Tab-separated table of C-alpha atoms in Angstrom:
chain	number	residue	atom	x	y	z
V	10	MET	CA	-48.696	-5.682	-49.318
V	11	THR	CA	-46.745	-8.795	-50.346
V	12	SER	CA	-48.309	-11.373	-52.492
V	13	THR	CA	-47.642	-15.005	-51.716
V	14	LEU	CA	-49.261	-16.354	-54.805
V	15	GLY	CA	-47.487	-14.690	-57.500
V	16	VAL	CA	-44.138	-12.952	-58.347
V	17	ARG	CA	-43.417	-10.035	-56.050
V	18	SER	CA	-43.764	-6.794	-57.929
V	19	PRO	CA	-40.623	-4.525	-57.917
V	20	GLY	CA	-40.741	-1.932	-55.212
V	21	ARG	CA	-42.998	-3.809	-52.877
V	22	PRO	CA	-41.733	-4.744	-49.451
V	23	LEU	CA	-40.042	-8.013	-48.882
V	24	PRO	CA	-41.960	-10.795	-47.036
V	25	ASP	CA	-41.501	-10.630	-43.274
V	26	PRO	CA	-39.297	-13.497	-42.058
V	27	ASP	CA	-41.283	-15.261	-39.329
V	28	THR	CA	-38.827	-16.050	-36.344
V	29	GLY	CA	-41.665	-18.047	-34.443
V	30	PRO	CA	-42.899	-17.827	-30.928
V	31	VAL	CA	-40.888	-17.499	-27.754
V	32	ASP	CA	-41.449	-19.832	-24.926
V	33	THR	CA	-42.485	-18.371	-21.533
V	34	THR	CA	-41.684	-19.795	-18.167
V	35	ARG	CA	-45.196	-21.209	-18.043
V	36	ASP	CA	-44.615	-22.787	-21.475
V	37	ARG	CA	-41.485	-24.401	-20.299
V	38	ILE	CA	-43.144	-25.889	-17.217
V	39	VAL	CA	-46.035	-27.352	-19.167
V	40	THR	CA	-43.825	-28.890	-21.682
V	41	ALA	CA	-41.855	-30.508	-18.795
V	42	VAL	CA	-45.163	-31.788	-17.392
V	43	ILE	CA	-46.277	-33.304	-20.481
V	44	LEU	CA	-42.782	-34.854	-20.948
V	45	LEU	CA	-43.160	-36.259	-17.483
V	46	LEU	CA	-46.551	-37.622	-18.304
V	47	ALA	CA	-44.962	-39.288	-21.367
V	48	PHE	CA	-42.095	-40.721	-19.298
V	49	VAL	CA	-44.381	-42.275	-16.562
V	50	SER	CA	-46.982	-43.616	-18.964
V	51	ARG	CA	-44.341	-45.166	-21.203
V	52	PHE	CA	-42.366	-46.791	-18.290
V	53	TRP	CA	-45.088	-47.633	-15.789
V	54	GLY	CA	-45.490	-51.444	-15.622
V	55	LEU	CA	-43.407	-51.846	-18.783
V	56	ASP	CA	-42.378	-55.384	-18.025
V	57	SER	CA	-45.828	-56.665	-16.427
V	58	ALA	CA	-47.612	-58.054	-19.479
V	59	THR	CA	-45.740	-60.990	-20.942
V	60	ASP	CA	-46.535	-64.583	-22.282
V	61	LYS	CA	-45.425	-66.086	-18.789
V	62	GLY	CA	-42.236	-64.163	-18.874
V	63	THR	CA	-41.591	-64.461	-22.747
V	64	PRO	CA	-42.297	-62.146	-25.496
V	65	VAL	CA	-45.668	-61.498	-26.829
V	66	PHE	CA	-46.809	-61.307	-30.542
V	67	ASP	CA	-44.042	-60.315	-33.054
V	68	GLU	CA	-41.720	-59.586	-30.012
V	69	LYS	CA	-41.068	-63.333	-30.283
V	70	HIS	CA	-39.029	-62.447	-33.429
V	71	TYR	CA	-37.397	-59.211	-32.471
V	72	ALA	CA	-36.547	-59.769	-28.723
V	73	PRO	CA	-34.252	-62.754	-29.537
V	74	GLN	CA	-32.844	-61.114	-32.576
V	75	SER	CA	-31.859	-58.097	-30.726
V	76	PHE	CA	-30.532	-59.887	-27.779
V	77	ASN	CA	-28.428	-61.964	-30.193
V	78	ILE	CA	-27.098	-58.522	-31.625
V	79	SER	CA	-26.415	-57.408	-27.991
V	80	GLN	CA	-24.305	-60.404	-27.415
V	81	LEU	CA	-22.539	-60.890	-30.742
V	82	GLY	CA	-23.083	-57.595	-32.646
V	83	ILE	CA	-25.000	-59.525	-35.449
V	84	GLU	CA	-28.128	-61.663	-36.144
V	85	GLU	CA	-26.326	-65.054	-36.120
V	86	ASN	CA	-28.978	-67.910	-36.131
V	87	PRO	CA	-30.822	-68.567	-39.489
V	88	ALA	CA	-33.310	-70.632	-37.546
V	89	TYR	CA	-35.237	-67.577	-36.485
V	90	GLY	CA	-37.390	-68.144	-39.634
V	91	LEU	CA	-38.327	-64.415	-40.014
V	92	VAL	CA	-35.261	-62.348	-40.371
V	93	VAL	CA	-37.078	-60.047	-42.952
V	94	HIS	CA	-36.300	-56.497	-41.782
V	95	PRO	CA	-33.148	-54.389	-41.858
V	96	PRO	CA	-31.094	-54.293	-38.678
V	97	VAL	CA	-31.371	-50.659	-37.302
V	98	ALA	CA	-34.356	-51.047	-34.882
V	99	LYS	CA	-32.910	-54.346	-33.651
V	100	GLN	CA	-29.571	-52.855	-33.202
V	101	ILE	CA	-31.034	-49.981	-31.014
V	102	GLU	CA	-33.146	-52.436	-29.255
V	103	SER	CA	-30.081	-54.473	-28.314
V	104	LEU	CA	-29.020	-51.640	-26.070
V	105	GLY	CA	-31.718	-52.647	-23.706
V	106	GLY	CA	-30.459	-56.227	-23.779
V	107	LEU	CA	-26.859	-54.999	-22.904
V	108	ILE	CA	-28.249	-53.268	-19.777
V	109	PHE	CA	-31.159	-55.384	-18.551
V	110	GLY	CA	-30.437	-58.768	-20.353
V	111	TYR	CA	-32.931	-60.915	-21.918
V	112	THR	CA	-35.979	-59.601	-19.930
V	113	PRO	CA	-39.137	-57.644	-20.770
V	114	LEU	CA	-37.558	-54.567	-19.733
V	115	GLY	CA	-34.418	-55.359	-21.842
V	116	TRP	CA	-36.330	-55.731	-25.082
V	117	ARG	CA	-38.715	-52.759	-24.519
V	118	PHE	CA	-36.651	-50.215	-22.720
V	119	THR	CA	-35.394	-48.474	-25.905
V	120	ALA	CA	-38.993	-48.499	-27.302
V	121	ALA	CA	-40.023	-46.545	-24.343
V	122	VAL	CA	-37.319	-43.968	-24.540
V	123	CYS	CA	-38.153	-43.437	-28.289
V	124	GLY	CA	-41.924	-43.109	-27.332
V	125	VAL	CA	-40.893	-40.194	-25.014
V	126	LEU	CA	-38.694	-38.586	-27.615
V	127	VAL	CA	-41.389	-38.782	-30.174
V	128	VAL	CA	-43.761	-36.818	-27.875
V	129	LEU	CA	-40.987	-34.088	-27.450
V	130	MET	CA	-40.348	-33.889	-31.147
V	131	VAL	CA	-44.192	-33.554	-32.024
V	132	MET	CA	-44.462	-30.713	-29.484
V	133	ARG	CA	-41.563	-28.692	-30.832
V	134	ILE	CA	-42.483	-29.450	-34.603
V	135	THR	CA	-46.033	-28.402	-34.083
V	136	ARG	CA	-44.838	-25.226	-32.335
V	137	ARG	CA	-42.594	-24.414	-35.193
V	138	LEU	CA	-45.216	-25.198	-37.809
V	139	THR	CA	-48.104	-23.235	-36.088
V	140	ARG	CA	-45.913	-20.492	-34.461
V	141	SER	CA	-47.874	-21.341	-31.209
V	142	THR	CA	-46.185	-22.979	-28.312
V	143	GLN	CA	-49.804	-23.674	-26.803
V	144	LEU	CA	-50.818	-25.700	-30.008
V	145	GLY	CA	-47.556	-27.478	-29.681
V	146	LEU	CA	-48.348	-28.413	-26.123
V	147	ILE	CA	-51.859	-29.704	-27.275
V	148	ALA	CA	-50.290	-31.902	-29.964
V	149	GLY	CA	-47.896	-33.518	-27.496
V	150	LEU	CA	-50.720	-34.097	-25.034
V	151	LEU	CA	-52.840	-35.665	-27.800
V	152	LEU	CA	-49.813	-37.958	-28.644
V	153	CYS	CA	-49.397	-38.867	-25.048
V	154	LEU	CA	-53.023	-40.007	-24.824
V	155	ASP	CA	-53.173	-41.935	-28.077
V	156	GLY	CA	-53.674	-45.683	-27.677
V	157	VAL	CA	-51.638	-46.510	-30.726
V	158	THR	CA	-48.631	-44.581	-29.782
V	159	PHE	CA	-48.813	-45.612	-26.061
V	160	VAL	CA	-48.969	-49.414	-26.973
V	161	THR	CA	-46.325	-48.966	-29.700
V	162	SER	CA	-43.826	-47.325	-27.286
V	163	ARG	CA	-44.296	-50.114	-24.666
V	164	ILE	CA	-43.621	-53.208	-26.820
V	165	GLY	CA	-40.415	-54.636	-28.357
V	166	MET	CA	-41.285	-54.347	-31.947
V	167	LEU	CA	-39.925	-52.262	-34.816
V	168	ASP	CA	-42.706	-49.482	-35.387
V	169	ILE	CA	-41.722	-46.891	-32.810
V	170	TYR	CA	-38.197	-46.676	-34.102
V	171	GLN	CA	-39.565	-45.808	-37.670
V	172	VAL	CA	-41.867	-43.291	-36.131
V	173	LEU	CA	-38.858	-41.721	-34.338
V	174	PHE	CA	-36.773	-41.361	-37.486
V	175	VAL	CA	-39.624	-40.376	-39.809
V	176	VAL	CA	-40.844	-37.577	-37.369
V	177	ALA	CA	-37.230	-36.525	-36.884
V	178	ALA	CA	-36.732	-36.252	-40.633
V	179	ALA	CA	-39.847	-34.133	-41.032
V	180	GLY	CA	-38.779	-31.915	-38.171
V	181	ALA	CA	-35.373	-31.386	-39.735
V	182	LEU	CA	-36.923	-30.530	-43.140
V	183	LEU	CA	-39.180	-27.921	-41.404
V	184	VAL	CA	-36.137	-26.302	-39.687
V	185	ASP	CA	-34.441	-26.407	-43.127
V	186	ARG	CA	-37.486	-24.595	-44.668
V	187	ASP	CA	-37.243	-21.751	-42.041
V	188	GLN	CA	-33.531	-21.499	-42.337
V	189	MET	CA	-33.811	-21.030	-46.175
V	190	ARG	CA	-36.387	-18.296	-45.701
V	191	GLY	CA	-33.754	-16.612	-43.678
V	192	ARG	CA	-31.147	-17.003	-46.235
V	193	MET	CA	-33.355	-15.871	-49.069
V	194	HIS	CA	-34.426	-12.829	-47.081
V	195	ARG	CA	-30.661	-11.882	-46.469
V	196	ALA	CA	-30.060	-12.456	-50.213
V	197	ALA	CA	-32.977	-10.128	-50.944
V	198	LEU	CA	-31.593	-7.453	-48.693
V	199	ALA	CA	-28.250	-7.783	-50.282
V	200	ASP	CA	-30.016	-7.279	-53.722
V	201	ARG	CA	-28.723	-10.782	-54.931
V	202	VAL	CA	-32.192	-12.354	-55.777
V	203	HIS	CA	-32.237	-11.005	-59.527
V	204	LEU	CA	-28.538	-11.573	-60.336
V	205	SER	CA	-29.867	-14.681	-62.004
V	206	ASP	CA	-33.236	-15.828	-63.543
V	207	PHE	CA	-32.968	-18.841	-61.174
V	208	GLY	CA	-32.386	-16.828	-57.970
V	209	PRO	CA	-29.532	-17.059	-55.480
V	210	ARG	CA	-27.791	-20.155	-54.291
V	211	LEU	CA	-28.537	-20.832	-50.794
V	212	GLY	CA	-25.623	-22.797	-49.682
V	213	PHE	CA	-25.326	-26.008	-48.025
V	214	ARG	CA	-28.302	-27.163	-46.083
V	215	TRP	CA	-27.279	-28.978	-42.960
V	216	TRP	CA	-30.720	-29.631	-41.654
V	217	ARG	CA	-31.771	-31.182	-44.953
V	218	PHE	CA	-28.485	-33.259	-44.692
V	219	THR	CA	-29.652	-34.364	-41.230
V	220	ALA	CA	-33.051	-35.191	-42.702
V	221	GLY	CA	-31.258	-37.502	-44.978
V	222	VAL	CA	-29.521	-39.295	-42.222
V	223	MET	CA	-32.966	-39.795	-40.458
V	224	LEU	CA	-34.539	-40.958	-43.567
V	225	GLY	CA	-31.670	-43.478	-43.985
V	226	MET	CA	-32.183	-44.726	-40.534
V	227	ALA	CA	-35.856	-45.055	-41.264
V	228	LEU	CA	-35.123	-47.085	-44.221
V	229	GLY	CA	-32.918	-49.232	-41.951
V	230	VAL	CA	-35.903	-50.029	-39.735
V	231	LYS	CA	-38.348	-51.036	-42.476
V	232	TRP	CA	-38.405	-50.784	-46.285
V	233	SER	CA	-41.423	-48.625	-46.035
V	234	GLY	CA	-39.009	-45.674	-45.238
V	235	LEU	CA	-38.914	-45.461	-49.066
V	236	TYR	CA	-42.300	-43.807	-49.116
V	237	PHE	CA	-41.254	-41.071	-46.848
V	238	ILE	CA	-38.084	-40.496	-48.969
V	239	ALA	CA	-40.273	-39.952	-52.005
V	240	PHE	CA	-43.052	-37.867	-50.230
V	241	PHE	CA	-40.644	-35.630	-48.286
V	242	GLY	CA	-38.273	-35.062	-51.323
V	243	LEU	CA	-41.126	-33.642	-53.338
V	244	MET	CA	-42.306	-31.494	-50.406
V	245	THR	CA	-39.019	-29.828	-49.816
V	246	VAL	CA	-38.567	-28.991	-53.595
V	247	ALA	CA	-42.134	-27.651	-53.592
V	248	TRP	CA	-41.152	-25.476	-50.563
V	249	ASP	CA	-38.116	-24.244	-52.545
V	250	TRP	CA	-40.198	-23.354	-55.549
V	251	GLY	CA	-42.637	-21.412	-53.343
V	252	LEU	CA	-39.817	-19.554	-51.667
V	253	ARG	CA	-38.264	-18.515	-54.808
V	254	ARG	CA	-41.691	-17.382	-56.171
V	255	ARG	CA	-42.486	-15.444	-53.029
V	256	TYR	CA	-39.354	-13.381	-53.441
V	257	GLY	CA	-39.897	-12.566	-57.040
V	258	VAL	CA	-37.385	-14.854	-58.792
V	259	ARG	CA	-37.979	-14.599	-62.536
V	260	ARG	CA	-37.950	-18.353	-63.084
V	261	PRO	CA	-38.942	-19.892	-59.731
V	262	LEU	CA	-39.757	-23.393	-60.881
V	263	ALA	CA	-36.571	-23.646	-62.963
V	264	GLY	CA	-34.641	-22.036	-60.121
V	265	ALA	CA	-35.868	-24.716	-57.749
V	266	LEU	CA	-35.048	-27.485	-60.250
V	267	VAL	CA	-31.646	-26.260	-61.020
V	268	ARG	CA	-30.591	-24.920	-57.647
V	269	ASP	CA	-32.447	-27.222	-55.202
V	270	ALA	CA	-33.759	-30.344	-56.780
V	271	VAL	CA	-30.447	-31.871	-57.626
V	272	PRO	CA	-28.830	-31.368	-54.188
V	273	ALA	CA	-32.043	-32.532	-52.673
V	274	PHE	CA	-31.947	-35.631	-54.609
V	275	VAL	CA	-28.407	-36.237	-53.375
V	276	THR	CA	-29.248	-35.408	-49.728
V	277	LEU	CA	-32.535	-37.191	-49.638
V	278	VAL	CA	-32.155	-40.204	-51.972
V	279	ILE	CA	-28.464	-41.050	-52.468
V	280	TRP	CA	-27.402	-40.068	-48.971
V	281	PRO	CA	-30.078	-42.119	-47.181
V	282	ALA	CA	-29.279	-45.121	-49.392
V	283	LEU	CA	-25.600	-44.951	-48.248
V	284	ILE	CA	-26.674	-44.558	-44.727
V	285	HIS	CA	-28.841	-47.640	-45.082
V	286	LEU	CA	-25.787	-49.554	-46.505
V	287	PHE	CA	-23.726	-48.313	-43.539
V	288	THR	CA	-26.059	-49.963	-41.071
V	289	TRP	CA	-25.232	-53.290	-42.660
V	290	LEU	CA	-21.465	-53.084	-41.934
V	291	PRO	CA	-21.657	-55.436	-38.751
V	292	TRP	CA	-23.328	-58.011	-41.099
V	293	PHE	CA	-20.458	-57.662	-43.683
V	294	ALA	CA	-17.865	-57.707	-40.757
V	295	SER	CA	-18.814	-61.034	-39.381
V	296	GLU	CA	-18.522	-64.495	-40.933
V	297	ASN	CA	-21.330	-65.785	-38.837
V	298	SER	CA	-24.139	-63.378	-39.872
V	299	VAL	CA	-27.372	-64.808	-40.921
V	300	TYR	CA	-27.438	-65.837	-44.678
V	301	ARG	CA	-23.783	-64.886	-44.760
V	302	HIS	CA	-22.576	-67.947	-46.673
V	303	VAL	CA	-25.162	-68.875	-49.177
V	304	VAL	CA	-23.045	-68.926	-52.305
V	305	GLY	CA	-22.850	-72.406	-53.846
V	306	THR	CA	-26.033	-73.361	-52.008
V	307	GLU	CA	-28.748	-70.985	-52.466
V	308	VAL	CA	-26.852	-68.783	-54.949
V	309	GLN	CA	-24.796	-69.683	-58.122
V	310	ASP	CA	-21.315	-68.260	-57.719
V	311	ASN	CA	-20.476	-65.270	-60.037
V	312	TRP	CA	-17.889	-62.621	-60.434
V	313	LEU	CA	-19.163	-60.551	-57.448
V	314	PRO	CA	-17.567	-60.999	-54.117
V	315	ASP	CA	-19.252	-63.879	-52.026
V	316	SER	CA	-20.299	-61.412	-49.315
V	317	LEU	CA	-21.997	-59.111	-51.584
V	318	GLN	CA	-23.796	-62.028	-53.364
V	319	SER	CA	-24.931	-63.376	-50.001
V	320	TRP	CA	-26.217	-59.824	-48.910
V	321	LEU	CA	-28.022	-59.566	-52.386
V	322	TYR	CA	-29.622	-63.008	-51.660
V	323	TYR	CA	-30.578	-61.715	-48.187
V	324	GLN	CA	-32.397	-58.760	-49.631
V	325	SER	CA	-34.121	-60.776	-52.409
V	326	SER	CA	-35.438	-63.286	-49.836
V	327	VAL	CA	-36.913	-60.321	-47.848
V	328	LEU	CA	-38.468	-59.179	-51.018
V	329	ASP	CA	-39.834	-62.547	-51.819
V	330	PHE	CA	-41.251	-62.929	-48.409
V	331	HIS	CA	-43.123	-59.606	-48.460
V	332	SER	CA	-44.317	-59.923	-52.004
V	333	SER	CA	-45.736	-63.590	-51.536
V	334	LEU	CA	-47.465	-62.745	-48.250
V	335	THR	CA	-50.798	-62.145	-49.888
V	336	THR	CA	-54.304	-62.694	-48.993
V	337	SER	CA	-55.016	-64.240	-52.380
V	338	ALA	CA	-52.352	-66.871	-51.870
V	339	GLY	CA	-54.170	-67.911	-48.636
V	340	ASN	CA	-52.123	-66.042	-46.148
V	341	ARG	CA	-54.826	-64.884	-43.447
V	342	HIS	CA	-54.491	-63.773	-40.104
V	343	PRO	CA	-57.341	-63.150	-37.620
V	344	TRP	CA	-56.281	-59.677	-36.995
V	345	GLU	CA	-55.406	-58.612	-40.375
V	346	SER	CA	-56.363	-55.012	-41.208
V	347	LYS	CA	-56.582	-53.443	-44.622
V	348	PRO	CA	-55.564	-49.686	-44.980
V	349	TRP	CA	-59.313	-48.458	-45.466
V	350	ALA	CA	-59.934	-49.329	-41.875
V	351	TRP	CA	-56.880	-47.593	-40.380
V	352	PRO	CA	-57.963	-43.860	-40.218
V	353	MET	CA	-60.693	-44.607	-37.733
V	354	SER	CA	-58.978	-47.565	-36.047
V	355	LEU	CA	-61.705	-49.756	-37.048
V	356	ARG	CA	-59.761	-53.025	-37.024
V	357	PRO	CA	-57.113	-52.863	-34.200
V	358	MET	CA	-54.536	-55.535	-33.351
V	359	LEU	CA	-54.591	-57.912	-30.326
V	360	TYR	CA	-50.983	-58.328	-29.319
V	361	TYR	CA	-51.604	-60.302	-26.112
V	362	VAL	CA	-54.652	-61.738	-24.022
V	363	GLU	CA	-54.549	-64.060	-21.064
V	364	GLN	CA	-57.620	-65.169	-19.162
V	365	GLY	CA	-58.841	-67.681	-16.674
V	366	GLU	CA	-58.387	-68.520	-13.027
V	367	ASP	CA	-54.600	-68.191	-13.473
V	368	VAL	CA	-55.056	-64.414	-13.969
V	369	THR	CA	-55.611	-62.477	-10.763
V	370	GLY	CA	-55.805	-58.960	-9.661
V	371	CYS	CA	-59.424	-57.914	-10.813
V	372	GLY	CA	-61.251	-59.012	-7.560
V	373	GLN	CA	-62.923	-62.068	-9.167
V	374	ASP	CA	-61.938	-65.623	-9.515
V	375	SER	CA	-61.373	-65.276	-13.360
V	376	CYS	CA	-59.771	-62.108	-14.909
V	377	VAL	CA	-58.600	-60.936	-18.313
V	378	ARG	CA	-55.252	-59.204	-19.203
V	379	ALA	CA	-54.870	-57.877	-22.717
V	380	ILE	CA	-52.771	-55.645	-24.861
V	381	MET	CA	-54.726	-54.258	-27.872
V	382	LEU	CA	-53.426	-51.783	-30.324
V	383	LEU	CA	-56.071	-49.437	-30.510
V	384	GLY	CA	-56.486	-45.843	-31.228
V	385	THR	CA	-58.178	-43.516	-28.710
V	386	PRO	CA	-61.675	-43.130	-30.328
V	387	ALA	CA	-61.971	-39.562	-29.187
V	388	ILE	CA	-59.044	-38.799	-31.510
V	389	TRP	CA	-59.273	-41.332	-34.282
V	390	TRP	CA	-62.972	-41.012	-34.855
V	391	LEU	CA	-62.463	-37.454	-36.061
V	392	ALA	CA	-60.454	-38.794	-39.016
V	393	VAL	CA	-62.937	-38.039	-41.731
V	394	PRO	CA	-63.781	-34.411	-40.794
V	395	VAL	CA	-60.250	-33.520	-39.807
V	396	LEU	CA	-58.645	-34.915	-42.968
V	397	ALA	CA	-61.375	-33.375	-45.102
V	398	TRP	CA	-60.673	-30.019	-43.583
V	399	ALA	CA	-56.945	-30.404	-43.913
V	400	PHE	CA	-57.389	-31.141	-47.605
V	401	TRP	CA	-59.409	-28.120	-48.001
V	402	ARG	CA	-57.057	-25.775	-46.110
V	403	ALA	CA	-54.022	-27.445	-47.958
V	404	VAL	CA	-55.264	-27.598	-51.441
V	405	ILE	CA	-57.919	-24.914	-51.881
V	406	CYS	CA	-56.724	-22.327	-49.440
V	407	ARG	CA	-53.069	-23.098	-49.893
V	408	ASP	CA	-52.319	-23.379	-46.193
V	409	GLY	CA	-48.966	-24.820	-45.825
V	410	ARG	CA	-49.442	-25.508	-42.068
V	411	TYR	CA	-51.957	-28.265	-43.075
V	412	ALA	CA	-50.004	-29.340	-46.004
V	413	PHE	CA	-46.995	-30.495	-44.025
V	414	PRO	CA	-48.729	-32.972	-41.688
V	415	LEU	CA	-50.927	-34.026	-44.558
V	416	VAL	CA	-47.914	-35.030	-46.604
V	417	GLY	CA	-46.453	-36.917	-43.793
V	418	TYR	CA	-49.810	-38.761	-43.023
V	419	MET	CA	-50.263	-39.697	-46.711
V	420	ALA	CA	-46.787	-40.957	-47.062
V	421	GLY	CA	-47.580	-43.464	-44.385
V	422	TYR	CA	-50.937	-44.384	-45.748
V	423	LEU	CA	-51.469	-44.102	-49.483
V	424	PRO	CA	-48.794	-46.446	-50.786
V	425	TRP	CA	-50.331	-49.353	-49.129
V	426	PHE	CA	-53.394	-49.226	-51.218
V	427	PHE	CA	-51.195	-50.137	-54.277
V	428	GLN	CA	-50.474	-53.528	-52.447
V	429	HIS	CA	-53.864	-54.112	-50.739
V	430	ASP	CA	-53.695	-57.829	-51.401
V	431	ARG	CA	-50.610	-58.056	-49.130
V	432	GLN	CA	-51.237	-59.253	-45.640
V	433	MET	CA	-51.418	-56.050	-43.505
V	434	TYR	CA	-51.761	-55.074	-39.792
V	435	PHE	CA	-53.002	-51.945	-37.979
V	436	PHE	CA	-49.397	-51.341	-36.602
V	437	TYR	CA	-48.348	-50.191	-40.005
V	438	ALA	CA	-50.481	-46.985	-39.199
V	439	SER	CA	-48.499	-46.179	-36.237
V	440	VAL	CA	-46.292	-43.729	-38.284
V	441	MET	CA	-49.319	-41.806	-39.297
V	442	VAL	CA	-50.374	-40.834	-35.790
V	443	PRO	CA	-47.920	-37.889	-35.060
V	444	PHE	CA	-48.987	-36.172	-38.353
V	445	PHE	CA	-52.635	-36.678	-37.533
V	446	VAL	CA	-52.313	-35.177	-34.103
V	447	MET	CA	-50.605	-32.211	-35.675
V	448	MET	CA	-53.789	-31.710	-37.878
V	449	VAL	CA	-56.060	-32.064	-34.955
V	450	ALA	CA	-54.010	-29.446	-33.061
V	451	LEU	CA	-54.328	-27.036	-35.978
V	452	VAL	CA	-58.184	-27.593	-36.130
V	453	LEU	CA	-58.383	-26.951	-32.421
V	454	GLY	CA	-56.349	-23.752	-32.796
V	455	GLU	CA	-58.899	-22.449	-35.362
V	456	ILE	CA	-61.732	-23.426	-32.880
V	457	ALA	CA	-60.019	-21.507	-30.072
V	458	GLY	CA	-60.023	-18.451	-32.278
V	459	LYS	CA	-57.650	-15.600	-32.951
V	460	ALA	CA	-56.320	-12.974	-30.519
V	461	THR	CA	-58.283	-10.411	-32.465
V	462	ASP	CA	-61.601	-12.217	-31.975
V	463	THR	CA	-64.126	-10.829	-29.475
V	464	PRO	CA	-63.847	-12.030	-25.860
V	465	GLN	CA	-67.106	-13.970	-26.342
V	466	ARG	CA	-65.825	-15.809	-29.320
V	467	ARG	CA	-62.550	-16.519	-27.572
V	468	THR	CA	-64.234	-17.835	-24.383
V	469	LEU	CA	-66.455	-20.163	-26.429
V	470	GLY	CA	-63.765	-21.529	-28.536
V	471	LEU	CA	-61.323	-22.252	-25.669
V	472	GLY	CA	-64.225	-23.826	-23.723
V	473	ILE	CA	-64.806	-26.248	-26.673
V	474	VAL	CA	-61.090	-27.119	-26.788
V	475	CYS	CA	-60.886	-27.741	-23.109
V	476	LEU	CA	-64.083	-29.917	-23.095
V	477	TYR	CA	-62.551	-31.823	-26.077
V	478	LEU	CA	-59.108	-32.427	-24.326
V	479	ALA	CA	-61.061	-33.481	-21.115
V	480	LEU	CA	-63.002	-36.047	-23.361
V	481	VAL	CA	-59.717	-37.388	-24.622
V	482	VAL	CA	-58.149	-37.774	-21.254
V	483	ALA	CA	-61.297	-39.501	-19.889
V	484	ASN	CA	-61.469	-41.904	-23.048
V	485	PHE	CA	-57.847	-42.823	-22.603
V	486	ILE	CA	-58.064	-43.485	-18.871
V	487	TYR	CA	-61.223	-45.650	-19.708
V	488	MET	CA	-59.181	-47.798	-22.226
V	489	LEU	CA	-55.810	-47.850	-20.292
V	490	PRO	CA	-56.606	-51.406	-18.940
V	491	ILE	CA	-56.665	-53.079	-22.398
V	492	LEU	CA	-53.625	-50.965	-23.556
V	493	SER	CA	-51.403	-51.746	-20.659
V	494	GLY	CA	-52.342	-55.392	-19.781
V	495	THR	CA	-54.047	-54.433	-16.433
V	496	PRO	CA	-56.197	-57.328	-15.063
V	497	ILE	CA	-59.962	-56.709	-15.547
V	498	THR	CA	-63.062	-58.697	-15.254
V	499	PRO	CA	-64.516	-60.568	-18.219
V	500	THR	CA	-67.431	-58.191	-18.176
V	501	GLU	CA	-65.238	-55.123	-18.346
V	502	TRP	CA	-63.238	-56.797	-21.076
V	503	SER	CA	-66.413	-57.215	-23.134
V	504	ASN	CA	-67.464	-53.566	-22.351
V	505	GLN	CA	-64.109	-52.346	-23.801
V	506	LEU	CA	-64.804	-53.873	-27.012
V	507	TRP	CA	-67.143	-51.255	-28.526
V	508	LEU	CA	-67.381	-52.372	-32.107
V	509	PRO	CA	-67.922	-55.975	-33.620
V	510	SER	CA	-64.588	-55.336	-35.653
V	511	TRP	CA	-62.697	-54.894	-32.316
V	512	ARG	CA	-63.401	-58.477	-31.470
């Protein structure tokens, strides 16, 4: 029997490389159905809820900026007032402006496309992580029915783009892990593992290179992409250490540091930084970019090229904006939300509300239309037990299936506690959701039981899982009006707000 906790003893069999599940025709059909559900839910009525045809909430910043890019290739007008994020999300959003013009569909189209892609990626990542196509399908269904992901996919803001690139980076690293298992296994079969105390070289890692590209794009959406670069970088080196240890490398930690850590730093730190700089090329290429000419006015001239001085001023102004936007300095917002309220969606975000006699469609003289960023309670209110169980399984039981989504979740969560005085909003938590539904899917897999369990145990477990999924479906349908801006009566609007903190 192979030990996964210590050095493999000579003469013992090699670890069995797991190739994962094989999709059946039924699995493919169900995958297509869930993707269809994601597509319909993301695009249905996408352009209906607006502020009299204009953007809502922070769309008011990003819709004109992205449309400006669609027309000129750059953000030109410094009168925007809040050009405080890198350009990648707005560059992607500008594609909708090119196709549909300055319309609600134009500034929300690419967000909806990304929302569908995230559902697909979460299904396939969870399938690879758990070696179960069924659990992958459950994770995809849960993500389809989550209120935060639903709203984030249907509004012209930046968050869904960061979710897309972060999840893509995580998935690429997971594929890289499995690929390295195969390479190490072939090295062991060729008796190359013990030629060096550090173990064998594993060659160029294209999937980790791809993860670096995705992390660079995530950084190009928001600077908080830095958190995922740090967490994912440590995770992949820890995987390399565990792999070398599993195959009996004499100095597995040193081997991981010598053979893997340096290339990982280049691929997951230096390379994303270069990708991030590459996304700014249109800014450098145009003389009319925002903040393009501040040398001599905002910046004292020095030996650096004027364009670089202006770009550095741009970055410093962004940093100054975010660092000074603190609660203690009097910057308060009625829908501000601190990170301790995020796991259970205790303080959501109201993006849009319109009520009165001008709103029709609910069957009464006065109606309400609202878009609230709110997590589906049937999913989010399980945060404490699910996270506690995930910690137990990952740390105490050393179950890597739980460790993977836990790292992604904490990368999007823990760093915010170190800047808790900063003005924060619940939409920062949107990047945590895909990793949380992976953990929920893992827990549901344990509840469903194993193939070796008794029929009675399996029937009970599967029954509980089906009842839970039915509850999630019912909960999402009930909440759908306040997630999509569907007209409802004032009484129904009040009934939707279950907690005082939701008001």
